PDB file of C-alpha atoms in Angstrom:
ATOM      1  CA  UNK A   1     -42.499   6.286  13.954  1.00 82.00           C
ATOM      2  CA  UNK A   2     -40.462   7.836  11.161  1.00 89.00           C
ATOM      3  CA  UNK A   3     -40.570  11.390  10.248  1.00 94.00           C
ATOM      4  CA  UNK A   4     -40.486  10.125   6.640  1.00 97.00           C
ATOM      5  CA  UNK A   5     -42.656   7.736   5.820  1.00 98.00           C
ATOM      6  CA  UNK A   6     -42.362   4.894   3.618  1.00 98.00           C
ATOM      7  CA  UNK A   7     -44.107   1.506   2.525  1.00 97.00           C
ATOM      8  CA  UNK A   8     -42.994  -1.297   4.610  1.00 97.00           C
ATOM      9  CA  UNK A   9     -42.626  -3.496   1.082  1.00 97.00           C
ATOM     10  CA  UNK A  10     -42.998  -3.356  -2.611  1.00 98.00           C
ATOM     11  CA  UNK A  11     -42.332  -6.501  -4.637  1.00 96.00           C
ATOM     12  CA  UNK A  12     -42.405  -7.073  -9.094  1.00 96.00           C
ATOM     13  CA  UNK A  13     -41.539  -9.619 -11.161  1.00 97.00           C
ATOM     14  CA  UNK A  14     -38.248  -9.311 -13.176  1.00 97.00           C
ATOM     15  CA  UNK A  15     -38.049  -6.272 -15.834  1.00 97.00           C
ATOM     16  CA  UNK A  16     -40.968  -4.450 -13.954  1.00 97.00           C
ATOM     17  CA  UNK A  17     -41.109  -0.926 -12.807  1.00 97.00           C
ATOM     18  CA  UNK A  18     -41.495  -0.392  -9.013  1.00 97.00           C
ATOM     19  CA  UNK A  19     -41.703   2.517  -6.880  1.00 98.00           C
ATOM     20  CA  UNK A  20     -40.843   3.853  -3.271  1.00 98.00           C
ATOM     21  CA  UNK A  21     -42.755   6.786  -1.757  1.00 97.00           C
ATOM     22  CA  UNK A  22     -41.185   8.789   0.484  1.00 97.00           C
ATOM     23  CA  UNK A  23     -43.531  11.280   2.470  1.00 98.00           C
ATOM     24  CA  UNK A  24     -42.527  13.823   4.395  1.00 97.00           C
ATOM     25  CA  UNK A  25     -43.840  17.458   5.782  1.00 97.00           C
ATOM     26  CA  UNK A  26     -43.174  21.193   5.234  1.00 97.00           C
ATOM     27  CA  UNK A  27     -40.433  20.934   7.662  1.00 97.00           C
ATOM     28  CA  UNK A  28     -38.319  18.094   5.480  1.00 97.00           C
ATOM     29  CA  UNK A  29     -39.287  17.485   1.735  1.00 96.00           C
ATOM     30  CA  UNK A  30     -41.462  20.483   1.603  1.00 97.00           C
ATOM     31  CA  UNK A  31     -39.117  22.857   2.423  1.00 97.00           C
ATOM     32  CA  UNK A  32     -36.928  21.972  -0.598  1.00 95.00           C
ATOM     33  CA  UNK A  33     -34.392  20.082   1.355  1.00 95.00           C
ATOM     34  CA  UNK A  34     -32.134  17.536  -0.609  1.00 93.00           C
ATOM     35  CA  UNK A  35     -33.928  14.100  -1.031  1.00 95.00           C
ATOM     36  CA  UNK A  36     -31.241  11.302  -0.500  1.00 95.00           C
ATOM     37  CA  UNK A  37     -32.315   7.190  -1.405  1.00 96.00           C
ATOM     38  CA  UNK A  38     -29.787   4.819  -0.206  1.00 97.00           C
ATOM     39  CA  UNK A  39     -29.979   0.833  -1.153  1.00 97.00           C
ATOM     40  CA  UNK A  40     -28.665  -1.780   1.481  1.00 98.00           C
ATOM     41  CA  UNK A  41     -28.185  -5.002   1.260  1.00 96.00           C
ATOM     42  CA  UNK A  42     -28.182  -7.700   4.051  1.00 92.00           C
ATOM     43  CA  UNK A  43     -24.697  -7.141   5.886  1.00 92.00           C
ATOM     44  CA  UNK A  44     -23.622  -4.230   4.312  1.00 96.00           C
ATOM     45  CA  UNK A  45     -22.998  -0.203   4.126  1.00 97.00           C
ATOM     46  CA  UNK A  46     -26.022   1.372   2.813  1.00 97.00           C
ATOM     47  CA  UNK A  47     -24.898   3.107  -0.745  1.00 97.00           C
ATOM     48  CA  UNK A  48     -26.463   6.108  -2.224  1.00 96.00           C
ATOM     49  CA  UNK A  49     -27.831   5.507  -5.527  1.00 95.00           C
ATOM     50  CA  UNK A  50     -28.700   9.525  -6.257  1.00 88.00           C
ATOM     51  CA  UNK A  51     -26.691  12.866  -5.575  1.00 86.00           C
ATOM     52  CA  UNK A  52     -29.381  15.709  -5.942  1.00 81.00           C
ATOM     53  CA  UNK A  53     -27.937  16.391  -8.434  1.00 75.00           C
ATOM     54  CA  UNK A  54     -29.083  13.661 -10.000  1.00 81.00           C
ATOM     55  CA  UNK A  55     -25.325  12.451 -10.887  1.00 84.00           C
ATOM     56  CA  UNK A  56     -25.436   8.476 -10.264  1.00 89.00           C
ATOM     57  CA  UNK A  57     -22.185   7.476  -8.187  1.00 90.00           C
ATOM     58  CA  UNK A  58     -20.090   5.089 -10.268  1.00 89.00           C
ATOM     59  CA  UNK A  59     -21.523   1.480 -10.697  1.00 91.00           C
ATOM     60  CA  UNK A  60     -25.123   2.870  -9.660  1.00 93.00           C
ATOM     61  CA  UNK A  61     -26.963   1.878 -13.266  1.00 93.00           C
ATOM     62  CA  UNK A  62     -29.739   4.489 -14.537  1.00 92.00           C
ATOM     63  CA  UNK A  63     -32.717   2.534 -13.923  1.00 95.00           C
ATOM     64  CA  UNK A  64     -32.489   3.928 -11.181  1.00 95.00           C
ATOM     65  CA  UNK A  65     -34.489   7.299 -10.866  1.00 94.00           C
ATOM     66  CA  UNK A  66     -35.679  10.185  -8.621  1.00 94.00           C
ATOM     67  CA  UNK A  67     -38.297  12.627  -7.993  1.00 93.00           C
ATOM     68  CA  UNK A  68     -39.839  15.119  -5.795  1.00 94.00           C
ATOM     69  CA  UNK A  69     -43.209  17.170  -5.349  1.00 94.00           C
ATOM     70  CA  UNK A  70     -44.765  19.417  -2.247  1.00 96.00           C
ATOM     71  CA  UNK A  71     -43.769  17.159   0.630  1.00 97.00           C
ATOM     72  CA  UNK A  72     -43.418  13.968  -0.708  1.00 97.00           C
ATOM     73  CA  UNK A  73     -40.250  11.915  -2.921  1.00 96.00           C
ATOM     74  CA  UNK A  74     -39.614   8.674  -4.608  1.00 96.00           C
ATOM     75  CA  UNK A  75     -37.750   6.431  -6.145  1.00 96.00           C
ATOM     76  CA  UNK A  76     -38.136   4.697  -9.500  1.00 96.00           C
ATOM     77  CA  UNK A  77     -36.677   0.865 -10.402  1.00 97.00           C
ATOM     78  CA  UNK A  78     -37.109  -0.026 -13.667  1.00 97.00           C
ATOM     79  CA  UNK A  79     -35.829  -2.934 -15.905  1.00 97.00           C
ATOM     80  CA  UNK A  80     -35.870  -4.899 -12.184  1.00 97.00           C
ATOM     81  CA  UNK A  81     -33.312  -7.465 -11.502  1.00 96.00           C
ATOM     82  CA  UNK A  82     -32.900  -9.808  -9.065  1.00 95.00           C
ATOM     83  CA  UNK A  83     -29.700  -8.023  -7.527  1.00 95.00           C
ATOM     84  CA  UNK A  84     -32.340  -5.280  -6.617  1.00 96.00           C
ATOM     85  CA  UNK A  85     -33.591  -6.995  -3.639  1.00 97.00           C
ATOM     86  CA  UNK A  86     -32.687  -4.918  -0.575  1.00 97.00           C
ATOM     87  CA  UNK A  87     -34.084  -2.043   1.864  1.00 98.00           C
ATOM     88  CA  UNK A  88     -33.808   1.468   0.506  1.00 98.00           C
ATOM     89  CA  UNK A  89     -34.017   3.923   2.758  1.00 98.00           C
ATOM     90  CA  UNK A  90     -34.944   7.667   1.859  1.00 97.00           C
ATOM     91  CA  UNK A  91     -33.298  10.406   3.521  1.00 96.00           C
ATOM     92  CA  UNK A  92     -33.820  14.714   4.103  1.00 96.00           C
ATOM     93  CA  UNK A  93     -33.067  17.260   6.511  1.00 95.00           C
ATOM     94  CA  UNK A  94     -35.686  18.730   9.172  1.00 95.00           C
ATOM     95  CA  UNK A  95     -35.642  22.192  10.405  1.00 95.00           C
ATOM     96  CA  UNK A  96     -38.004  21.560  13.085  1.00 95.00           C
ATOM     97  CA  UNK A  97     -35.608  19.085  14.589  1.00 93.00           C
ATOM     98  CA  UNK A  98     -32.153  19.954  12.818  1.00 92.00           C
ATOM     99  CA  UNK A  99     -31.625  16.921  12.555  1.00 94.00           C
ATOM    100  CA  UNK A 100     -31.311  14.658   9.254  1.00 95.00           C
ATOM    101  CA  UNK A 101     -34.237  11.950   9.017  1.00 96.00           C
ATOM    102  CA  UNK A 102     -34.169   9.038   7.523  1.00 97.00           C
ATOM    103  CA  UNK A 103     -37.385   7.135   6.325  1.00 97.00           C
ATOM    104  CA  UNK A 104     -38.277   3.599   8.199  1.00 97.00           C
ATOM    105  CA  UNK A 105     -37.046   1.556   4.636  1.00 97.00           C
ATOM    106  CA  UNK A 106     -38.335  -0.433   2.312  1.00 98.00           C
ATOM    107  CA  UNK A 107     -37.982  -4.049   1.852  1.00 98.00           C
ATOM    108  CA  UNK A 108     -38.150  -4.563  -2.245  1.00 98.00           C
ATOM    109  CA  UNK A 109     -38.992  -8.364  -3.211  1.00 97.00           C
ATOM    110  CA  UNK A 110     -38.188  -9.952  -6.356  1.00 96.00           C
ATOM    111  CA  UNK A 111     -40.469 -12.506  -7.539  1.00 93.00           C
TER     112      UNK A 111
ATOM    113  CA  UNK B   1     -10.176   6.188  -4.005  1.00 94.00           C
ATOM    114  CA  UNK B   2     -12.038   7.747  -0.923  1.00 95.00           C
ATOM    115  CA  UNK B   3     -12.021   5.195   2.065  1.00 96.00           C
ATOM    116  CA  UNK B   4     -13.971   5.625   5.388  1.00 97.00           C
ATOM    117  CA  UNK B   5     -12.193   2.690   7.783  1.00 98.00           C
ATOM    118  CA  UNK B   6     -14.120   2.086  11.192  1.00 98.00           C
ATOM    119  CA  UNK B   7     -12.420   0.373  14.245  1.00 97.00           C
ATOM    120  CA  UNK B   8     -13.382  -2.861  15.156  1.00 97.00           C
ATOM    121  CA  UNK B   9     -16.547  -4.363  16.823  1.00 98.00           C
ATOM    122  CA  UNK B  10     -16.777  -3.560  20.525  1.00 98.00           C
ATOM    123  CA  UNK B  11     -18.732  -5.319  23.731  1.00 98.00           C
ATOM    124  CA  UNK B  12     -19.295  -3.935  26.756  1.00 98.00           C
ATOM    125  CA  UNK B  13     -21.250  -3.724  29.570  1.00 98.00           C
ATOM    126  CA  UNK B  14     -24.482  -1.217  30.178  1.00 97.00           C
ATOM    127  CA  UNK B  15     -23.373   2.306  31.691  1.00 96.00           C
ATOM    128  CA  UNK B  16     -19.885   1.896  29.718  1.00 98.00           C
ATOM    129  CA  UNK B  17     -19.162   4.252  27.479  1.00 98.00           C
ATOM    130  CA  UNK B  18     -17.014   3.270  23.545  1.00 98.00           C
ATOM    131  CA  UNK B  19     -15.143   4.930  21.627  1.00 98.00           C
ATOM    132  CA  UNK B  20     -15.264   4.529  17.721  1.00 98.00           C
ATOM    133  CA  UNK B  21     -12.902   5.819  14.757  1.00 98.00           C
ATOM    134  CA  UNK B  22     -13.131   6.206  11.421  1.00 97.00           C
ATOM    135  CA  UNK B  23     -10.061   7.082   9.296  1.00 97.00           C
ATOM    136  CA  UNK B  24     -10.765   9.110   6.440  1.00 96.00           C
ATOM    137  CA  UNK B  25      -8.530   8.775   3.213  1.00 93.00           C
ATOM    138  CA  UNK B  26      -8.565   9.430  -0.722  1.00 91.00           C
ATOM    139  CA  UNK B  27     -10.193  12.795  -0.539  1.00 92.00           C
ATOM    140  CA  UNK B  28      -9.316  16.355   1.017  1.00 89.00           C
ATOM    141  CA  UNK B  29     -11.584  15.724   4.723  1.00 88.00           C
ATOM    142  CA  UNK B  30     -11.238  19.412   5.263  1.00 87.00           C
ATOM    143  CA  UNK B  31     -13.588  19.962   2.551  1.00 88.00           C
ATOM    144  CA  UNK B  32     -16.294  17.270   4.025  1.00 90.00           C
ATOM    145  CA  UNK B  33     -17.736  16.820   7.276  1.00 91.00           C
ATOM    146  CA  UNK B  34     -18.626  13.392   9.031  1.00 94.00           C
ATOM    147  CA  UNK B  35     -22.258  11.945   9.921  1.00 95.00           C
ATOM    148  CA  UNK B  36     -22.621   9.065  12.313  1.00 96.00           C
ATOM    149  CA  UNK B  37     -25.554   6.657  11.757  1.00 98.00           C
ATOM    150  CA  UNK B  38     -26.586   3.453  13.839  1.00 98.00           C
ATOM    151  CA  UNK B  39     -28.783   0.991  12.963  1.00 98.00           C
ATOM    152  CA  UNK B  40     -30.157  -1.691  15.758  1.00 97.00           C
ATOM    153  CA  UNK B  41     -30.399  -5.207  14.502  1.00 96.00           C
ATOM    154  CA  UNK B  42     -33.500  -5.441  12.113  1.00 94.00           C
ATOM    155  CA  UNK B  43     -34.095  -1.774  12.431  1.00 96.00           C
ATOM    156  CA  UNK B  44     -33.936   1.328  10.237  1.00 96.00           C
ATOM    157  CA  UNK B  45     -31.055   3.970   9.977  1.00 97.00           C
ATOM    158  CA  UNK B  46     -30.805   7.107  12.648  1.00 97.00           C
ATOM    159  CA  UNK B  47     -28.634   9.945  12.541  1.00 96.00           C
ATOM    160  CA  UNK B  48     -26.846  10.212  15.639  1.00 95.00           C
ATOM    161  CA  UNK B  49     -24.486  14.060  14.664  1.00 93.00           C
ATOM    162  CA  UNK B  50     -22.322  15.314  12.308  1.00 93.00           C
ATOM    163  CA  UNK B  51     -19.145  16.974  12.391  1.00 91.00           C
ATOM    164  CA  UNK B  52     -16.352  18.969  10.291  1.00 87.00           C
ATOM    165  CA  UNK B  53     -12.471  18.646  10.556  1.00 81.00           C
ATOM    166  CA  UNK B  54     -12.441  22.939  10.393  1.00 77.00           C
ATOM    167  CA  UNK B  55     -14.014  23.670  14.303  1.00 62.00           C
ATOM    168  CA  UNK B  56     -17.422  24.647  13.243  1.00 70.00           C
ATOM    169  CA  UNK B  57     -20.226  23.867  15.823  1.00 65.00           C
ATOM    170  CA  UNK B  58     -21.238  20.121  15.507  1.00 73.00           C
ATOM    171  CA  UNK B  59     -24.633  18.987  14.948  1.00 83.00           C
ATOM    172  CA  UNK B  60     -25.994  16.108  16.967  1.00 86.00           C
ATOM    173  CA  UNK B  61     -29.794  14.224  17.150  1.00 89.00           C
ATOM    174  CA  UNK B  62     -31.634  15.539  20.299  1.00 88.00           C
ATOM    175  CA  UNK B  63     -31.974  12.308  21.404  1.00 90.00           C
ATOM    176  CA  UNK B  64     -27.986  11.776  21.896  1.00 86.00           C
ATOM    177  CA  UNK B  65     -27.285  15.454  23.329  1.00 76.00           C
ATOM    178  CA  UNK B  66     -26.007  14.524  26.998  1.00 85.00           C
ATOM    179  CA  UNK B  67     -24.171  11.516  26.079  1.00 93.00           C
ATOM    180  CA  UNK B  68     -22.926  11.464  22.323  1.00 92.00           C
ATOM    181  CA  UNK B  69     -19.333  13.496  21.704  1.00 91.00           C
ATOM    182  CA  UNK B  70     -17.132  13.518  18.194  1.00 91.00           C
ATOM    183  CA  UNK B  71     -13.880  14.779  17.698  1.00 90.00           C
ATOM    184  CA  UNK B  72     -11.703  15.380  15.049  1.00 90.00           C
ATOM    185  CA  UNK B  73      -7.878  14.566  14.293  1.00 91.00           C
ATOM    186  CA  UNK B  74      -7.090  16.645  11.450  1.00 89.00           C
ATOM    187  CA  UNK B  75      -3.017  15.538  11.451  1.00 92.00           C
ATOM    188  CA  UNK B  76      -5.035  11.408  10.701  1.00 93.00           C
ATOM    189  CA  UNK B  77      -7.953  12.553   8.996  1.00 93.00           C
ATOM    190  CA  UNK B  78     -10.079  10.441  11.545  1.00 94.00           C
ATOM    191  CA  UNK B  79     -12.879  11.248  13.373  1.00 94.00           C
ATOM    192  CA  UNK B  80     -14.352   9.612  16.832  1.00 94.00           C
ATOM    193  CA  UNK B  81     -17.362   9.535  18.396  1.00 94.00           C
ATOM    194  CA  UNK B  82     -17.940   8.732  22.142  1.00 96.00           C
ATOM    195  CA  UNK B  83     -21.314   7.555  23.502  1.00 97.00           C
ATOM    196  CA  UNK B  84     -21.019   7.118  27.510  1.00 97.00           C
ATOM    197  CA  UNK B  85     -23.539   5.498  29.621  1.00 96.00           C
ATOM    198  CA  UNK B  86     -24.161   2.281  27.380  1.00 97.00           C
ATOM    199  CA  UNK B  87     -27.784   1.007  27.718  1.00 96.00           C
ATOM    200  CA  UNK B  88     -28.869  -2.601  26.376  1.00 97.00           C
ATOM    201  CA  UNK B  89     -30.370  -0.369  23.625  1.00 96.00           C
ATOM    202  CA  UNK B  90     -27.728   1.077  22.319  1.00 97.00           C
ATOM    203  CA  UNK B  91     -26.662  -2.256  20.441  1.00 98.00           C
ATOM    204  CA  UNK B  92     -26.477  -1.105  16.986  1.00 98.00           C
ATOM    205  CA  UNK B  93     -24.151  -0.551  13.853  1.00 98.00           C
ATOM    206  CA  UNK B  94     -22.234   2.337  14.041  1.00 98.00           C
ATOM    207  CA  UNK B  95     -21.670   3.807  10.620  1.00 98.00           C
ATOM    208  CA  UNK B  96     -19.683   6.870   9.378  1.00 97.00           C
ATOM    209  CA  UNK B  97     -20.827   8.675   6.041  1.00 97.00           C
ATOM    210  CA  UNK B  98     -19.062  11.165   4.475  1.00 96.00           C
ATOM    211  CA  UNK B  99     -20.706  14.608   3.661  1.00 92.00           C
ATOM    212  CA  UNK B 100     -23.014  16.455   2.589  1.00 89.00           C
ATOM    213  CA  UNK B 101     -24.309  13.345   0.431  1.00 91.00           C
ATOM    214  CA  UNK B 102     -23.755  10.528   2.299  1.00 95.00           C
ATOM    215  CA  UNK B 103     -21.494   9.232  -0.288  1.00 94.00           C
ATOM    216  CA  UNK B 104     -19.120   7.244   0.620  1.00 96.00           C
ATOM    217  CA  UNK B 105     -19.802   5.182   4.125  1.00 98.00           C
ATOM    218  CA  UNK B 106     -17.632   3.098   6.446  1.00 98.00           C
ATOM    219  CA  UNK B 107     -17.920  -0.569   7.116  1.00 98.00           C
ATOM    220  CA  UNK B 108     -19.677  -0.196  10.065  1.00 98.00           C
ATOM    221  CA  UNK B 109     -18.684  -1.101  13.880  1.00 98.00           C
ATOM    222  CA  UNK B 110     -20.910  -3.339  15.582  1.00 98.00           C
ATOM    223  CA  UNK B 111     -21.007  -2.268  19.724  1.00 98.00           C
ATOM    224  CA  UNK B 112     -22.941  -4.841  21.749  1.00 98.00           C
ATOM    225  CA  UNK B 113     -24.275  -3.891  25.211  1.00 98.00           C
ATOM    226  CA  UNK B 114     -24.393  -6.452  27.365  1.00 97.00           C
ATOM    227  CA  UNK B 115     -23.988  -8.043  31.198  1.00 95.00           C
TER     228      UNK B 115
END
């Protein structure tokens, strides 16, 4: 059980918009701690795709969008391409259990 | 460019204990500190600690406390972590990830517990 929790799956046909939620608590996301979303694909390093400050690293294309509201975060694919399919993860920091938490990921399908 | 480069993949037996690196380059590491992150085969990601190459306090998952150690070699720029008493479950990725963002990650270091 994840402290953040996301949908096991999303799926959309090419060029469609698709979201992730993240939801979290006061203690995470609520408390206005830093939102992280991270894309992996099968073998590798997960990658951040967003700094907070909503600076893309390099190579990480701008259909690729954030937000946050009360306790809860997601992401935002648009234009979607086949290269998309992965697990994102979503990411914060807890007070209650100073810890970072990650979300349990999300599997997104192209059809 | 910044590089995170993890040691190799490691096997050993339950109640062992492993030792991984990960060699920082590209980028003052004084200004950054270190996470660790595993992820079990066909699991999610956890955050095992995190730790700085200037002495402050490191921060480490609850769940780790009595058996999870980093270190720092600030002459390398590479940071360890130790976890002792290997259990079948501790058969994971290992990942470092630079911080505060996660940014930049290793390649990972896949330990295998096992008789």
């Amino acid at each position: 059980q994840s402290v953040l929790t996301q949908p096991p799956s999303v799926s959309g046909a090419p060029g469609q918009r698709v979201t992730i939620s993240c939801v979290g608590s006061s203690s995470n996301i609520g408390a206005g701690y830093d939102v992280h979303w991270f894309q992996q694909l099968p073998g590798t390093a997960p990658k951040l795709l967003i700094y907070p400050s909503k600076k893309r690293p390099s190579g990480v294309p701008d259909r690729f969008s954030d937000s946050k509201s009360g306790t809860s975060a997601s992401l935002a694919i648009t234009g979607l391409q086949a290269d998309d399919e992965a697990d994102y993860y979503c990411q914060s920091y807890d007070n209650s259990l100073s810890a970072w938490v990650f979300g349990g990921g999300t599997k997104v399908t192209v059809l | 460019q910044v590089q995170l480069v993890q040691s190799g993949a490691e096997m050993k037996k339950p109640g062992a204990s492993v030792k991984i690196s990960c060699k920082t380059s590209g980028y003052n590491f004084i200004s950054h500190y270190i996470h660790w992150v595993r992820q079990a085969p066909g699991q999610g990601l956890e955050w095992m600690g995190m730790i700085t190459f200037v002495g402050e306090t490191p921060g480490h998952a609850q769940k780790f406390q009595d058996r999870f150690t980093m270190t720092t070699d600030t002459s390398t720029g590479t940071v360890y972590m130790q976890l002792r008493g290997l259990r079948y479950d501790d058969t994971a990725v290992y990942y470092c990830a630079r911080g505060p963002s996660f940014d930049f990650w290793g390649q990972g270091t896949l330990v295998t517990v096992s008789a």
